[in-house]
PDB file of C-alpha atoms and ligand atoms in Angstrom:
ATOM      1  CA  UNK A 443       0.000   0.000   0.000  1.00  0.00           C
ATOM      2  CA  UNK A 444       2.919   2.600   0.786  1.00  0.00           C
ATOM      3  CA  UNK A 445       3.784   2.029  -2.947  1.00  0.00           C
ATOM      4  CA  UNK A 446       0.788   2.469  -4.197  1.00  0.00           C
ATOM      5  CA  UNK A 447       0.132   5.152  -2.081  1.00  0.00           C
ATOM      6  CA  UNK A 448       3.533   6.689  -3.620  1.00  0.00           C
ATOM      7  CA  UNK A 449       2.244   5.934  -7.435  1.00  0.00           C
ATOM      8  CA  UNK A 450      -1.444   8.179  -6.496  1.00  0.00           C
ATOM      9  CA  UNK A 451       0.936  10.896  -5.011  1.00  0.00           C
ATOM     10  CA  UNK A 452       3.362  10.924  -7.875  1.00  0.00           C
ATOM     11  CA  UNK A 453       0.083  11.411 -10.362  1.00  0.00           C
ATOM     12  CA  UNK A 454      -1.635  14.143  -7.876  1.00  0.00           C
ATOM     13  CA  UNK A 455       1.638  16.230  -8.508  1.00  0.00           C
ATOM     14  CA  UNK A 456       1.874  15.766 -12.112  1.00  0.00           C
ATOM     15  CA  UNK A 457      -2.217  16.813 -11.893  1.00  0.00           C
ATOM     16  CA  UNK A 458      -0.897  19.623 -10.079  1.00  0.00           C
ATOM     17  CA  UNK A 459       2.001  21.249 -12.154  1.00  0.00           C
ATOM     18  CA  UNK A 460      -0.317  20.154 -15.477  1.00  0.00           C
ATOM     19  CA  UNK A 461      -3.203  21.986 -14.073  1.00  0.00           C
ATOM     20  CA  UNK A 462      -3.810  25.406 -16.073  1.00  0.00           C
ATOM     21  CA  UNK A 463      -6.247  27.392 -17.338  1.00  0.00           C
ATOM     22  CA  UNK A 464      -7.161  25.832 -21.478  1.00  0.00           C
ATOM     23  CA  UNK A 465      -6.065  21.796 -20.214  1.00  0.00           C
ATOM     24  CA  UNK A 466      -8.182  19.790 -21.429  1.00  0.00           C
ATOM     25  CA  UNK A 467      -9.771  17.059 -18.520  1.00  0.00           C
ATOM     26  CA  UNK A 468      -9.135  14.061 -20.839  1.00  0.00           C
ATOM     27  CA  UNK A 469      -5.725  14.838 -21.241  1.00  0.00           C
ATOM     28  CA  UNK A 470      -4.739  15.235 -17.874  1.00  0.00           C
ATOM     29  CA  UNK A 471      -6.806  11.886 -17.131  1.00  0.00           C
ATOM     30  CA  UNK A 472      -4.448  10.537 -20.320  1.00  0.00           C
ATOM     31  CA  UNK A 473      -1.469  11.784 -18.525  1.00  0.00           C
ATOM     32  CA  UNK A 474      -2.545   9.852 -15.122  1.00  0.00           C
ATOM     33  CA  UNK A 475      -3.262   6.422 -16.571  1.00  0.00           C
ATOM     34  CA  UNK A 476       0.165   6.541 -18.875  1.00  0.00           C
ATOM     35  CA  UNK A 477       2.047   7.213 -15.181  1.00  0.00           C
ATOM     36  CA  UNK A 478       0.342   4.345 -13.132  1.00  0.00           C
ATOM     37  CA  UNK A 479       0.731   2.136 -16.032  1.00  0.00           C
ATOM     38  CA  UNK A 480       3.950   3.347 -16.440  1.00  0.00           C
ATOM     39  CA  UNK A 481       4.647   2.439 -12.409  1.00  0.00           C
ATOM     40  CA  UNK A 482       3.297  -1.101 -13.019  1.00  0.00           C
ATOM     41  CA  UNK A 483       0.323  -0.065 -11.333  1.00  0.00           C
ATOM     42  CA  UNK A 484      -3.383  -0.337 -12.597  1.00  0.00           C
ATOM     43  CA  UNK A 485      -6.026   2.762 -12.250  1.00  0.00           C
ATOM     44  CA  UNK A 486      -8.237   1.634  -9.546  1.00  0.00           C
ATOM     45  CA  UNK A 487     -11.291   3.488 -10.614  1.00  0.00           C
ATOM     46  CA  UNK A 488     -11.444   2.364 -14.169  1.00  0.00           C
ATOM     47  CA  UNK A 489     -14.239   0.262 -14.457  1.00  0.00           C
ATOM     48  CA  UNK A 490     -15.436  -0.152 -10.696  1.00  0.00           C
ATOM     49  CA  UNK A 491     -18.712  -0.281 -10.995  1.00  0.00           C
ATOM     50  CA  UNK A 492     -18.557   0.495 -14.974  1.00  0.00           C
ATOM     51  CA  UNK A 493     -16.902   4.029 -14.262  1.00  0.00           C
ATOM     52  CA  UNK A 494     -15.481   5.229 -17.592  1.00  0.00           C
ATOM     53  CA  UNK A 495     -11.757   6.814 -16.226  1.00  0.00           C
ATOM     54  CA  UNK A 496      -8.532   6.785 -14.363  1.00  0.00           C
ATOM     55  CA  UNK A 497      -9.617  10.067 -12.514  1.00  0.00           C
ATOM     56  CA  UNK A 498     -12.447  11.604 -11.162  1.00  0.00           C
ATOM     57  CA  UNK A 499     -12.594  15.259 -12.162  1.00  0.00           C
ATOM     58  CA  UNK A 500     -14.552  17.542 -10.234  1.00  0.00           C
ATOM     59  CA  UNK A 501     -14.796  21.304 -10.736  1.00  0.00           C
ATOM     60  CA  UNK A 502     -16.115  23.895  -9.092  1.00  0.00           C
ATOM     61  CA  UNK A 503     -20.323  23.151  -7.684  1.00  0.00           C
ATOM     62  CA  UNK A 504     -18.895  19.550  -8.557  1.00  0.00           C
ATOM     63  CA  UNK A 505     -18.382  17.346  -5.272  1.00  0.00           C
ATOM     64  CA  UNK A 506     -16.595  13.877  -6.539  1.00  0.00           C
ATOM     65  CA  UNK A 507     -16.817  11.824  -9.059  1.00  0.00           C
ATOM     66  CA  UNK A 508     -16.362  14.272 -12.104  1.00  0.00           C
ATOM     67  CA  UNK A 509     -15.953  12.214 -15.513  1.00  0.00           C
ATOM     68  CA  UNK A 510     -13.192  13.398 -17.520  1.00  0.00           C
ATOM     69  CA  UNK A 511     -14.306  14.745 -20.570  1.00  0.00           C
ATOM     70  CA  UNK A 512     -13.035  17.681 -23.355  1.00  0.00           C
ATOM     71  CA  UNK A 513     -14.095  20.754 -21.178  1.00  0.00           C
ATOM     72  CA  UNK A 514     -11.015  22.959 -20.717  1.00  0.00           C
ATOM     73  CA  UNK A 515     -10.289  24.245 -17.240  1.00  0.00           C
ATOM     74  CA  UNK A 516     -10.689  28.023 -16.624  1.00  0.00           C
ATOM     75  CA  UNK A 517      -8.737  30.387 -15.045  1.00  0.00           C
ATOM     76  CA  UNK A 518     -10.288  31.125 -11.436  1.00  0.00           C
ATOM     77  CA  UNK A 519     -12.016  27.786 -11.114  1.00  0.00           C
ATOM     78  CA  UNK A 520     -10.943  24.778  -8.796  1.00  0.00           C
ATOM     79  CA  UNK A 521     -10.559  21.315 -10.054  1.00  0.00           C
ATOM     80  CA  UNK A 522     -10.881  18.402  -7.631  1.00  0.00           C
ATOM     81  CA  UNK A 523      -8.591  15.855  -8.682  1.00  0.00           C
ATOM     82  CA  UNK A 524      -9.227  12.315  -7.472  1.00  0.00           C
ATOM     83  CA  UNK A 525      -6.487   9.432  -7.789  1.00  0.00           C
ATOM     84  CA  UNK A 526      -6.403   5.491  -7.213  1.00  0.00           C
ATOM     85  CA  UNK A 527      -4.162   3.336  -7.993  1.00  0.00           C
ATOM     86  CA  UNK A 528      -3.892  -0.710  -7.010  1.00  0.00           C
ATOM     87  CA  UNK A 529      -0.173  -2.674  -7.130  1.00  0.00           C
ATOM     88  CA  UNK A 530       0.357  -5.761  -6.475  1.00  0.00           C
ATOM     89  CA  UNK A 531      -3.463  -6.015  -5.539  1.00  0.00           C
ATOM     90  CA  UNK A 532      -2.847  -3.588  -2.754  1.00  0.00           C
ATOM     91  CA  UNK A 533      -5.022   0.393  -3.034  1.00  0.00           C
ATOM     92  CA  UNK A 534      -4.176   3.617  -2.271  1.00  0.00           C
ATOM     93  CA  UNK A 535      -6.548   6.565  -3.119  1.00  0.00           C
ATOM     94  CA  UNK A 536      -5.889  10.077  -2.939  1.00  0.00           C
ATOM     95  CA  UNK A 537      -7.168  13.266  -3.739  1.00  0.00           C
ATOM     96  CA  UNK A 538      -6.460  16.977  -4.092  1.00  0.00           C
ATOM     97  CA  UNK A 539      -8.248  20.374  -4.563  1.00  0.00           C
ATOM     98  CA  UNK A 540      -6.421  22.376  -7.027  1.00  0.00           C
ATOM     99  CA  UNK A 541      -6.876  26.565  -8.156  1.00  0.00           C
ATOM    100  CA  UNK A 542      -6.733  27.019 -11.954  1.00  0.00           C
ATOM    101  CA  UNK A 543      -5.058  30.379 -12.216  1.00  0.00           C
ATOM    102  CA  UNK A 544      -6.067  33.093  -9.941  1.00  0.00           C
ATOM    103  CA  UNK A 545      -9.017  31.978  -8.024  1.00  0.00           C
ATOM    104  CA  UNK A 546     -11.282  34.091  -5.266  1.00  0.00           C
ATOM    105  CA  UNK A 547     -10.615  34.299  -1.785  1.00  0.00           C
ATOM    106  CA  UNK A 548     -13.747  32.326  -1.025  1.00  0.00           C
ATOM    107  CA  UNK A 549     -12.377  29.446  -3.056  1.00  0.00           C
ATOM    108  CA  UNK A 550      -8.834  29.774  -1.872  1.00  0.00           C
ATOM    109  CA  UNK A 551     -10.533  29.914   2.285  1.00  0.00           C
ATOM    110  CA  UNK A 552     -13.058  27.125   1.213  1.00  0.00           C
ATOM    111  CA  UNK A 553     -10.226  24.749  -0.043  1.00  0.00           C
ATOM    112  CA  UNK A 554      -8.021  25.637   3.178  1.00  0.00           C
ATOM    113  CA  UNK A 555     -10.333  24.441   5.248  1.00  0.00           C
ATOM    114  CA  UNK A 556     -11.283  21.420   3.757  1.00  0.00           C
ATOM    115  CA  UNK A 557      -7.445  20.803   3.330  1.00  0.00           C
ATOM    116  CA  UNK A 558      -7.415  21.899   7.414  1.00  0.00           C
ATOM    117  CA  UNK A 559      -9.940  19.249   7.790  1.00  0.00           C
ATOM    118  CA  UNK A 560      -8.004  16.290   6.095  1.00  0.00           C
ATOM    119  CA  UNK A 561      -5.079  17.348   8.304  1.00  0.00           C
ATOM    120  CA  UNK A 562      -6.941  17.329  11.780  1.00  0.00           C
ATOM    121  CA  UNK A 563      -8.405  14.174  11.145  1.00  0.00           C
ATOM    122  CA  UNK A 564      -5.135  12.346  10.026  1.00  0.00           C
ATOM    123  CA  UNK A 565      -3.942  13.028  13.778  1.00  0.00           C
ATOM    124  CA  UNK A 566      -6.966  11.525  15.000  1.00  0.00           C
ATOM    125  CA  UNK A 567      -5.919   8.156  12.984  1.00  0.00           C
ATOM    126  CA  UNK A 568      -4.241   6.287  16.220  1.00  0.00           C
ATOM    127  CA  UNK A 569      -4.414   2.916  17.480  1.00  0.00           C
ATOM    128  CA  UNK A 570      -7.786   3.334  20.332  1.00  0.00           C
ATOM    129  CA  UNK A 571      -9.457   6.219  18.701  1.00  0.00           C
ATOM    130  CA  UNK A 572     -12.496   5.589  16.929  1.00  0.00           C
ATOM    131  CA  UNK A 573     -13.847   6.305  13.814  1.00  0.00           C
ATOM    132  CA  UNK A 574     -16.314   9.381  15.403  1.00  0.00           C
ATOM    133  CA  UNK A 575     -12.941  11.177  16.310  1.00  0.00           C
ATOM    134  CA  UNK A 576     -12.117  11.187  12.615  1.00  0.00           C
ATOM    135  CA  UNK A 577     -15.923  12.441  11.970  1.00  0.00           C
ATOM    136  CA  UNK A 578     -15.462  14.970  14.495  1.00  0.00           C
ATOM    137  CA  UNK A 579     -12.573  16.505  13.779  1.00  0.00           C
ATOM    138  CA  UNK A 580     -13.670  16.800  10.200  1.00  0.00           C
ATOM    139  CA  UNK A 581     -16.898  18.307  11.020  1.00  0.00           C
ATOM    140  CA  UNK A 582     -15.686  20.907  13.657  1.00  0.00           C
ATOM    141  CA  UNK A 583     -12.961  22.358  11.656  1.00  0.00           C
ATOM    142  CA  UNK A 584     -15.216  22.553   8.375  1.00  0.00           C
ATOM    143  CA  UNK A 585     -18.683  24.569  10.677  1.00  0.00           C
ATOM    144  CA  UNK A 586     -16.042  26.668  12.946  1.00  0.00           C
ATOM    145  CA  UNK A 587     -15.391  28.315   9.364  1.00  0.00           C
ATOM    146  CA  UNK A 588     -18.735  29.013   8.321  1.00  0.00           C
ATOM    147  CA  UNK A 589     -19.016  25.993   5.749  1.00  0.00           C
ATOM    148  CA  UNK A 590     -20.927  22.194   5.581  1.00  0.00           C
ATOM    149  CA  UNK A 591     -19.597  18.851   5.454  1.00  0.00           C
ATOM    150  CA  UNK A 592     -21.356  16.402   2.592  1.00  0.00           C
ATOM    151  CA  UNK A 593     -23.318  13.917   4.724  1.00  0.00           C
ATOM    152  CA  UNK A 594     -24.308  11.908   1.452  1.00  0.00           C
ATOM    153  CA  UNK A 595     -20.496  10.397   0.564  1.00  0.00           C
ATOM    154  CA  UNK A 596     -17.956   8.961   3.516  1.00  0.00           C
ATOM    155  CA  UNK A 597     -14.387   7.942   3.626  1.00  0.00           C
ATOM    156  CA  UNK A 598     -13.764   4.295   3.832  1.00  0.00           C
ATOM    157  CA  UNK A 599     -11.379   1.491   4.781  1.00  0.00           C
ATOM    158  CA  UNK A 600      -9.368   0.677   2.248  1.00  0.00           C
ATOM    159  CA  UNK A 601      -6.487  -2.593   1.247  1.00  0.00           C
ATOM    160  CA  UNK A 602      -6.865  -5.265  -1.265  1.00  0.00           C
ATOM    161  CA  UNK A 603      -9.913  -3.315  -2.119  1.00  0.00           C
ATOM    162  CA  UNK A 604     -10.594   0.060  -2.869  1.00  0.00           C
ATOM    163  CA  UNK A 605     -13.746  -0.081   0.016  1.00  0.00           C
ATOM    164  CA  UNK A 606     -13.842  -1.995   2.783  1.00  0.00           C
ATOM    165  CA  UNK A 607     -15.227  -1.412   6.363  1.00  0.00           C
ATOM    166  CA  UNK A 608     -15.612   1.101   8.381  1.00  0.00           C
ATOM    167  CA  UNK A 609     -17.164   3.914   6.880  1.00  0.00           C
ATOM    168  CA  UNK A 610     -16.013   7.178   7.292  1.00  0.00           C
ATOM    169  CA  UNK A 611     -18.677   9.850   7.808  1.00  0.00           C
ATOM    170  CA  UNK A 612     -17.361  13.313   7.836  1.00  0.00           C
ATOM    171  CA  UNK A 613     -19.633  14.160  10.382  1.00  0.00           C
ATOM    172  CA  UNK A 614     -21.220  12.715  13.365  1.00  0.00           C
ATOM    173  CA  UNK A 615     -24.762  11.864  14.790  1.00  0.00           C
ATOM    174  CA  UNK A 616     -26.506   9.140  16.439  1.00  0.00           C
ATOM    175  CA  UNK A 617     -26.794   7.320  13.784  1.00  0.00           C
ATOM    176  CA  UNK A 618     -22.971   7.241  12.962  1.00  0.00           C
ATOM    177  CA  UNK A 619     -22.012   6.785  16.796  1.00  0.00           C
ATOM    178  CA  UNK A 620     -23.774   3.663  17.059  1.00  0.00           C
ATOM    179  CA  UNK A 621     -21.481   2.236  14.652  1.00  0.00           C
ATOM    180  CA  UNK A 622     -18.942   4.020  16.220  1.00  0.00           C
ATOM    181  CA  UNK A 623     -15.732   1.250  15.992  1.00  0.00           C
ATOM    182  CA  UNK A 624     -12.226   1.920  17.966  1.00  0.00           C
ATOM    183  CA  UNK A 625      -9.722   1.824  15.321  1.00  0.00           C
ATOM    184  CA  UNK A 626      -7.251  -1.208  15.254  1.00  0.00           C
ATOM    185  CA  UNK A 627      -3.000  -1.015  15.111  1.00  0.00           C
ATOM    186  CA  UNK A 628      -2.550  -2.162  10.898  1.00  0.00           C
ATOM    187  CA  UNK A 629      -5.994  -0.540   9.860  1.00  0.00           C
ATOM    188  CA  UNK A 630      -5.698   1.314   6.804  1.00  0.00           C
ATOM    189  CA  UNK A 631      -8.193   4.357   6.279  1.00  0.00           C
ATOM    190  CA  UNK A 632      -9.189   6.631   3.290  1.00  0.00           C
ATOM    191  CA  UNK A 633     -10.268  10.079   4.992  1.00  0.00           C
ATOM    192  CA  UNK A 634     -12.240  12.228   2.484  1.00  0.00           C
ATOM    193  CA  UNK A 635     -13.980  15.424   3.767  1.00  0.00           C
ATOM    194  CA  UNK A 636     -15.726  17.112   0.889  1.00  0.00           C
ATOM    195  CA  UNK A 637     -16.821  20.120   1.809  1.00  0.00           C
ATOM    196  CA  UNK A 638     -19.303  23.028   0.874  1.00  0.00           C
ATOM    197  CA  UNK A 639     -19.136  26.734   0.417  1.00  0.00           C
ATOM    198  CA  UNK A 640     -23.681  26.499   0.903  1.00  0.00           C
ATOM    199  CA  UNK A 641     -25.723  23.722   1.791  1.00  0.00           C
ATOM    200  CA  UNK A 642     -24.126  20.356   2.627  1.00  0.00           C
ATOM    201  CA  UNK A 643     -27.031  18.685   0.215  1.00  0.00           C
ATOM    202  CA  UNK A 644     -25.740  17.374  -3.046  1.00  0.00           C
ATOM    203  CA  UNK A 645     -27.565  15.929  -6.295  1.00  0.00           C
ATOM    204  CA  UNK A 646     -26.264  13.335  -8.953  1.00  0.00           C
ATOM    205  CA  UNK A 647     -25.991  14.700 -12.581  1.00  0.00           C
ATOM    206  CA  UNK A 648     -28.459  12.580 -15.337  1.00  0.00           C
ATOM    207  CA  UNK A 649     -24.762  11.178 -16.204  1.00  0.00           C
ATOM    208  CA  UNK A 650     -25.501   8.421 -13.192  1.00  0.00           C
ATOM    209  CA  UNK A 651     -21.675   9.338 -11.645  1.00  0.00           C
ATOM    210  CA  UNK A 652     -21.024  13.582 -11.243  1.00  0.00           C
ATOM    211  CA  UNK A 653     -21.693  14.588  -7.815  1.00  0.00           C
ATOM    212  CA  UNK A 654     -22.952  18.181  -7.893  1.00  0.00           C
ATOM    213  CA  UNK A 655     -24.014  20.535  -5.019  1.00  0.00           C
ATOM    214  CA  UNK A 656     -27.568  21.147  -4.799  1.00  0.00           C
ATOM    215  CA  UNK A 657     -26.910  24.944  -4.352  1.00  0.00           C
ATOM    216  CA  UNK A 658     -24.706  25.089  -7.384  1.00  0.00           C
ATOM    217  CA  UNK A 659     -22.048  27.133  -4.909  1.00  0.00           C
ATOM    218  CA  UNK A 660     -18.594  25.408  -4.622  1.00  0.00           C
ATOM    219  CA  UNK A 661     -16.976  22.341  -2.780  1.00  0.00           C
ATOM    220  CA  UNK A 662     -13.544  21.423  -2.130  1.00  0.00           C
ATOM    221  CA  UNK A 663     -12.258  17.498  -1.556  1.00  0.00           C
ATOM    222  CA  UNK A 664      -9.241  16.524   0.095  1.00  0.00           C
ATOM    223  CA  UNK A 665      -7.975  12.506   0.982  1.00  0.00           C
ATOM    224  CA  UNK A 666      -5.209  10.737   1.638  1.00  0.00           C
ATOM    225  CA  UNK A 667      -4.800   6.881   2.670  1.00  0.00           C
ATOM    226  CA  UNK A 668      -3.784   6.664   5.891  1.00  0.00           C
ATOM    227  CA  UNK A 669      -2.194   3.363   8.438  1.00  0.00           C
ATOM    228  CA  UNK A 670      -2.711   3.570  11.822  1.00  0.00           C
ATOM    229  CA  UNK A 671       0.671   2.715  13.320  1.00  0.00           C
ATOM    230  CA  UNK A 672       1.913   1.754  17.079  1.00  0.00           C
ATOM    231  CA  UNK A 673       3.272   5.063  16.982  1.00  0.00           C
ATOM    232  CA  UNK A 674       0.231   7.095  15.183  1.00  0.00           C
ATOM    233  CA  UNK A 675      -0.860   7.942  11.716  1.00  0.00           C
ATOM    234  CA  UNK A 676       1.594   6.990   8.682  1.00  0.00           C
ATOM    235  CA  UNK A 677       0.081   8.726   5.683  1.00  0.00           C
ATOM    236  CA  UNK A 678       0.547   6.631   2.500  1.00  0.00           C
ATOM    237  CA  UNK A 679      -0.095   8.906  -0.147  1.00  0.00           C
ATOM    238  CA  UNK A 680       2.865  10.781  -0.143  1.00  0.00           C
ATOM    239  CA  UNK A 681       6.521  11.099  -1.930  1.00  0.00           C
TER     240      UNK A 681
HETATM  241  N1  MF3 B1301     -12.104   8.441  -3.834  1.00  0.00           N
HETATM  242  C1  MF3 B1301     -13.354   7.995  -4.387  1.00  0.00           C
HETATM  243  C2  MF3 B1301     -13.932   6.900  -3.534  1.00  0.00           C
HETATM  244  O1  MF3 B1301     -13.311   6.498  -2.598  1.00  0.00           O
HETATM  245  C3  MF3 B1301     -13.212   7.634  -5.800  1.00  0.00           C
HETATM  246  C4  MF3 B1301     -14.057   6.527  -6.330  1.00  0.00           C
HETATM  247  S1  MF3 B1301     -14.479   6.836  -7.936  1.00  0.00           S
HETATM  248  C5  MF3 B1301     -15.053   5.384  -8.553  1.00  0.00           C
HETATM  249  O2  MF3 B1301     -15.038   6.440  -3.699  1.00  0.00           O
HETATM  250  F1  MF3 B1301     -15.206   5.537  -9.786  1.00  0.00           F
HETATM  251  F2  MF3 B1301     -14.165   4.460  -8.345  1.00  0.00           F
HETATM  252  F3  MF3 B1301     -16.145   5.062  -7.942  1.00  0.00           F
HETATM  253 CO1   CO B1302     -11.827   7.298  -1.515  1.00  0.00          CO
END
């Protein structure tokens, strides 16, 4: 998994120095497949569940789950760039939230705290904690700025498949906390806050797969794979 997790970083930092206003989304998803295949790797979300691409895509009022397609990006906009990779039948999945150009203060304060968010929960990933710390520290750094956590999508475990148990909520509730499950030495966690300038609600485009907000406003997503180790969180999605 930590070479996996090293394949999905290497591709989130080519996404992120080929990211400029006029790229076209099918050639940066071209770009991402020719590097995992290149790393003896296989894209993890091509064809899971039929889904047409290496990447998901997602700009702007778009959640997750963006299909690549021949739309340019614009200048001021922010692309949400989602990466998985599998090696040696092992996952890692990462994603970033990345400004096209110049973008707005509201965007740039929107993606810092979901990127905030990520990084608060990471510390929560220890052997003893449970799964509601993750949720909690997700969903108090995302409302003590003002924005909403997507309740409809979770993080998940992750290994020799892309989803396995527990689920991740971003938030938490009594619902969620009586599943609440203390997290084990070895687990291995995909944390995703996505996270809402407006309304936390979200819609699915006619396309079956595009996750947009129901407001239209914008939403940032962050993830990383994570291990829980004797000694705290090792992050796995990193150079
Ligand atoms: N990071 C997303 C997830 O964990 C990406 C999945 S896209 C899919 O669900 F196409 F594979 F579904
Ligand atoms: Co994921």
């Amino acid at each position: 998994m930590r070479r996996a997790g090293r394949i999905v970083a290497l591709a989130l930092d080519l996404g992120n120095r080929m990211a400029k206003p006029g790229l076209r989304i099918c050639d940066l998803d071209a770009a991402i497949e020719e590097l995992i295949l290149g790393a003896d790797a296989i894209p993890a979300f091509k064809g899971y569940r039929g889904y047409p691409a290496t990447i998901c895509a997602s700009v702007d009022e778009e959640v997750v789950h963006g299909i690549p397609d021949s739309r340019r990006l614009k200048e001021g906009g922010i692309l949400g760039l989602d990466v998985g990779a599998v090696l040696d039948g092992y996952y890692a999945d990462a994603a970033v939230t990345i400004p096209i150009g110049r973008i707005s203060a509201q965007a740039t304060r929107l993606m810092d705290a979901a990127r905030e968010a990520l990084d608060a929960a990471i510390l929560e990933a220890r052997p003893g904690r449970r799964v509601s710390d993750i949720s909690r520290a997700i969903q108090t750094t995302v409302e003590k700025k003002g924005f909403s956590v997507v309740r409809t999508y979770t993080g998940h475990g992750i290994g020799s498949r892309l989803h396995e148990d527990p689920q991740i909520p971003n938030y938490v509730d009594g619902q969620t906390a009586s599943r609440d499950e203390a997290l084990a030495c070895g687990a291995t966690l995909a944390i995703e806050p996505m996270v809402n300038e407006g309304t936390w609600r979200t819609k699915v485009l006619s396309n079956g797969w595009t996750v947009v907000t129901a407001d239209g406003r914008l939403s940032s997503h962050f993830e990383h794979t994570v291990a829980v180790q004797p000694h705290g969180p090792e992050v796995l999605t990193v150079l």
